[in-house]
Every structure is written in structure tokens, then in C-alpha cells.
mmCIF file of C-alpha atoms in Angstrom:
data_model
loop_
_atom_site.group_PDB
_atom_site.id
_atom_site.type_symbol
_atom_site.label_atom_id
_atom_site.label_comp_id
_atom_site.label_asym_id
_atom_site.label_seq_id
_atom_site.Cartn_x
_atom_site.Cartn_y
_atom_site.Cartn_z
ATOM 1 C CA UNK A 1 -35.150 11.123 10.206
ATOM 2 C CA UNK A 2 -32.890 13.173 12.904
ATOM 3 C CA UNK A 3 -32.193 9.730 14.337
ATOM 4 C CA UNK A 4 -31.520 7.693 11.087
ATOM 5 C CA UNK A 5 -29.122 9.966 10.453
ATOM 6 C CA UNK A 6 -27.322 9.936 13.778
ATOM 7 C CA UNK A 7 -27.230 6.180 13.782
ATOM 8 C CA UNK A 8 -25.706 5.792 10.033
ATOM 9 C CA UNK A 9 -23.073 8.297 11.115
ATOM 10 C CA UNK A 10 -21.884 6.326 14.449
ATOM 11 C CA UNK A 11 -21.674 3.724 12.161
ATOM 12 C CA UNK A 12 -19.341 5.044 10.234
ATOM 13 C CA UNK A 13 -17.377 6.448 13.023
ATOM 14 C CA UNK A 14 -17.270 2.866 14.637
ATOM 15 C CA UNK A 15 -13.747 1.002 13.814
ATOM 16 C CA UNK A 16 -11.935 4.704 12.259
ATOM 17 C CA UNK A 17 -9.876 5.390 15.158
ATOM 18 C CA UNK A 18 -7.251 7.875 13.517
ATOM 19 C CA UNK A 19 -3.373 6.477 13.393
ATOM 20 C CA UNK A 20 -1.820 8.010 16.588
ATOM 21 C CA UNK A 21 1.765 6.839 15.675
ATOM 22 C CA UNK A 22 4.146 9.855 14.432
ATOM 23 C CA UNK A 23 4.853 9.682 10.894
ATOM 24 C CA UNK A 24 9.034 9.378 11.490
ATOM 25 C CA UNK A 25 11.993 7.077 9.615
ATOM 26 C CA UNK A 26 12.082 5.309 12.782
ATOM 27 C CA UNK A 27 8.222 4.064 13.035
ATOM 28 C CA UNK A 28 8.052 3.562 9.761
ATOM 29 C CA UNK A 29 11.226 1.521 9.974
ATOM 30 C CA UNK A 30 10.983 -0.138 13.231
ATOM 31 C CA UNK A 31 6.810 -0.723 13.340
ATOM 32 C CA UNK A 32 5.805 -1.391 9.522
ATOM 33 C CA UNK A 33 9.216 -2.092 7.413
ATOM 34 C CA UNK A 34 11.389 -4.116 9.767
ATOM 35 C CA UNK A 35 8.645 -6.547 10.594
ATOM 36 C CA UNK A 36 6.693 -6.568 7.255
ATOM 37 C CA UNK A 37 9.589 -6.496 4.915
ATOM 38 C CA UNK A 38 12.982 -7.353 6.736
ATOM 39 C CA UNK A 39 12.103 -10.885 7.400
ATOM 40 C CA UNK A 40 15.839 -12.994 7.101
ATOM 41 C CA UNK A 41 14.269 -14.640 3.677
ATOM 42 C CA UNK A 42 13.599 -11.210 2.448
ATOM 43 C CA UNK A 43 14.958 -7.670 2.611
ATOM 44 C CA UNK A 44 16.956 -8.314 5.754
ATOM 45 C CA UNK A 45 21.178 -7.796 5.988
ATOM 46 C CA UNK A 46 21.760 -11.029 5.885
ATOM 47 C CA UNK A 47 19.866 -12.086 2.471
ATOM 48 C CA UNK A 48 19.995 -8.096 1.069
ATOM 49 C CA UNK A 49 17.822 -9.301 -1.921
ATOM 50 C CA UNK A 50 18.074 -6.719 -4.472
ATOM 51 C CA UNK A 51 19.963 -4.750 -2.119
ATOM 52 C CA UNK A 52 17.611 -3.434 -0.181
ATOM 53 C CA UNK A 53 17.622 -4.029 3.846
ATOM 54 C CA UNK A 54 14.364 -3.689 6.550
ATOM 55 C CA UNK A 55 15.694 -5.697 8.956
ATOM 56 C CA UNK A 56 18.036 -2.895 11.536
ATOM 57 C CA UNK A 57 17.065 1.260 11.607
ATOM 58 C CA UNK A 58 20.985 1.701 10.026
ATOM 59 C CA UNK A 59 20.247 -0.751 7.145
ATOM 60 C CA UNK A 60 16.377 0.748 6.082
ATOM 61 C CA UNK A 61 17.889 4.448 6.060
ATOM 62 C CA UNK A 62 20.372 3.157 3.619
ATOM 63 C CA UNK A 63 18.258 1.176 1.514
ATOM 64 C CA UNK A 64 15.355 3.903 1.669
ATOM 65 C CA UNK A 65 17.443 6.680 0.249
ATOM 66 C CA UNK A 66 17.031 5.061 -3.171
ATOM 67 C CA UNK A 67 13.662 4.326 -2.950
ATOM 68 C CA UNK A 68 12.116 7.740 -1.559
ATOM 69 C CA UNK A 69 11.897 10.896 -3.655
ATOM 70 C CA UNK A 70 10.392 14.358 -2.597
ATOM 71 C CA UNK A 71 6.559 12.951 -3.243
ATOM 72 C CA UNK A 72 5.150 10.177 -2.135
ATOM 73 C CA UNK A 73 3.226 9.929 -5.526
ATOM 74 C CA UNK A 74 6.935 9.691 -6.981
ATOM 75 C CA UNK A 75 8.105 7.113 -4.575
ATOM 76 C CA UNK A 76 9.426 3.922 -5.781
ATOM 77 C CA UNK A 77 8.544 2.461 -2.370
ATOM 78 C CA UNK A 78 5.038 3.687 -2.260
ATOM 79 C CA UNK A 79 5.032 2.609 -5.854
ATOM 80 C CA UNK A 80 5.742 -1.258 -5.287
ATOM 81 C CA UNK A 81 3.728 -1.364 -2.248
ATOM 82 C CA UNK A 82 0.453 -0.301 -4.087
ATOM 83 C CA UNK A 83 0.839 -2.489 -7.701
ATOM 84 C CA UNK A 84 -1.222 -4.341 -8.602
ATOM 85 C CA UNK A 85 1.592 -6.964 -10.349
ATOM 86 C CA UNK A 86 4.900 -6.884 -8.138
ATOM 87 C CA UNK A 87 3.233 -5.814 -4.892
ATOM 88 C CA UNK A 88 5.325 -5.648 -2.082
ATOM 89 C CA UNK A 89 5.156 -8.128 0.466
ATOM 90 C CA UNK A 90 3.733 -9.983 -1.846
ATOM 91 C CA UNK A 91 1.879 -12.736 0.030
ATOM 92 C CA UNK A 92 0.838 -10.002 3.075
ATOM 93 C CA UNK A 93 0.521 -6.472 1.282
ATOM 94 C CA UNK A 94 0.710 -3.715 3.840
ATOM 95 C CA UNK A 95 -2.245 -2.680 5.549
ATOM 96 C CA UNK A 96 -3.708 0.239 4.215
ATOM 97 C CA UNK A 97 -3.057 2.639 7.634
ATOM 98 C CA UNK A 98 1.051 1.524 7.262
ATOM 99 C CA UNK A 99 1.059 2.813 3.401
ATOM 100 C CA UNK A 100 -0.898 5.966 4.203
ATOM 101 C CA UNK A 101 1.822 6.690 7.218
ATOM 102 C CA UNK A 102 4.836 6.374 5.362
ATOM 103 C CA UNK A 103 2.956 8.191 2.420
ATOM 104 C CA UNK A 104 2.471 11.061 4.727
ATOM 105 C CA UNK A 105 6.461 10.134 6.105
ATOM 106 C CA UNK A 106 7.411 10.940 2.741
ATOM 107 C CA UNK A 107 5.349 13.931 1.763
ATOM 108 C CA UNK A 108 6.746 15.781 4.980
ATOM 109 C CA UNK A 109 9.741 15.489 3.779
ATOM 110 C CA UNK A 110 11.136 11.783 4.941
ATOM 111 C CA UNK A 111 13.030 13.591 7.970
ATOM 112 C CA UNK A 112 15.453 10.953 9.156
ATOM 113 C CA UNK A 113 17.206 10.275 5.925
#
């Protein structure tokens, strides 16, 4: 039994390295956002659809300012990324890991903005 249980728990373990990267604007910005969202057909300064920018650091602060409020749960960003109509990206949603960081961005206070 002592050994059924060991093996079902290193199981578990296997693949759940924690997130090492620092929940700031500027991984958030620079390592999910910029990349995920500021593609030049997207949220990027050159197309700005709906206003919003990924693409540079300067441009995400600017655009995130009307998208983050003092909770995460609150968030307008966290809020299109996890819908289930409307998700954003829409063809490559975020991977779970990048919505928990800049949920936990957010709920320590979005520092950076």
C-alpha cells in the first residue's frame, strides 16, 4: 500500500514544475502579451485594433491601464482571456501557467503601471 501510494504521488509531481518567472508588467508584457497578443494583425501599434497595443513594453502599459483593476477576478483582461465566447487570442488561448501569472501580476497589485 506504502508503495502505491508513493508511486501515484510521483505521478502527480511529474510535469508540475512551479512557474519560476517573476510575476512583473514587464514578463507579463514582454514573455506572454507581446508574443501572444501583439502580433502586427492584432493588438500591435501599428494595427491598434480596438485600441489596445502588446506589441512594445511602452504601448502594453498604456493599453493595460484600462484593462486591469485592483482584482484579478475584476479584470477585464483576465476576463476576455478566460470566456468561453470572445476568448482572447482566439485561435491560441493562453496557456493556463501565462493566465495564472498575470492573475497573480494583478492581484499584487500590477506594479509597473
Amino acid at each position: 500500500m506504502k508503495f502505491l501510494l508513493c508511486s501515484v504521488l510521483a505521478v502527480v509531481a511529474c510535469g508540475t514544475t512551479p512557474d519560476e518567472r517573476p510575476a512583473t508588467v514587464e514578463v507579463v508584457v514582454l514573455s506572454v502579451l507581446a508574443p501572444s497578443c501583439g502580433q502586427v494583425q492584432c493588438h500591435s501599434t501599428t494595427t491598434n485594433l480596438q485600441g489596445y497595443a502588446f506589441d512594445t513594453l511602452d504601448a502594453a502599459k498604456d493599453s493595460l491601464r484600462g484593462l486591469v483593476a485592483t482584482t484579478a477576478a475584476d479584470s477585464e483582461l483576465v476576463e476576455v482571456m478566460r470566456s468561453d465566447s470572445g476568448r482572447m487570442p482566439p485561435d491560441s488561448p493562453l496557456a493556463e501557467e501565462d493566465i495564472v501569472l498575470i492573475e497573480t501580476w494583478i492581484d499584487s497589485g500590477a506594479q509597473g503601471l
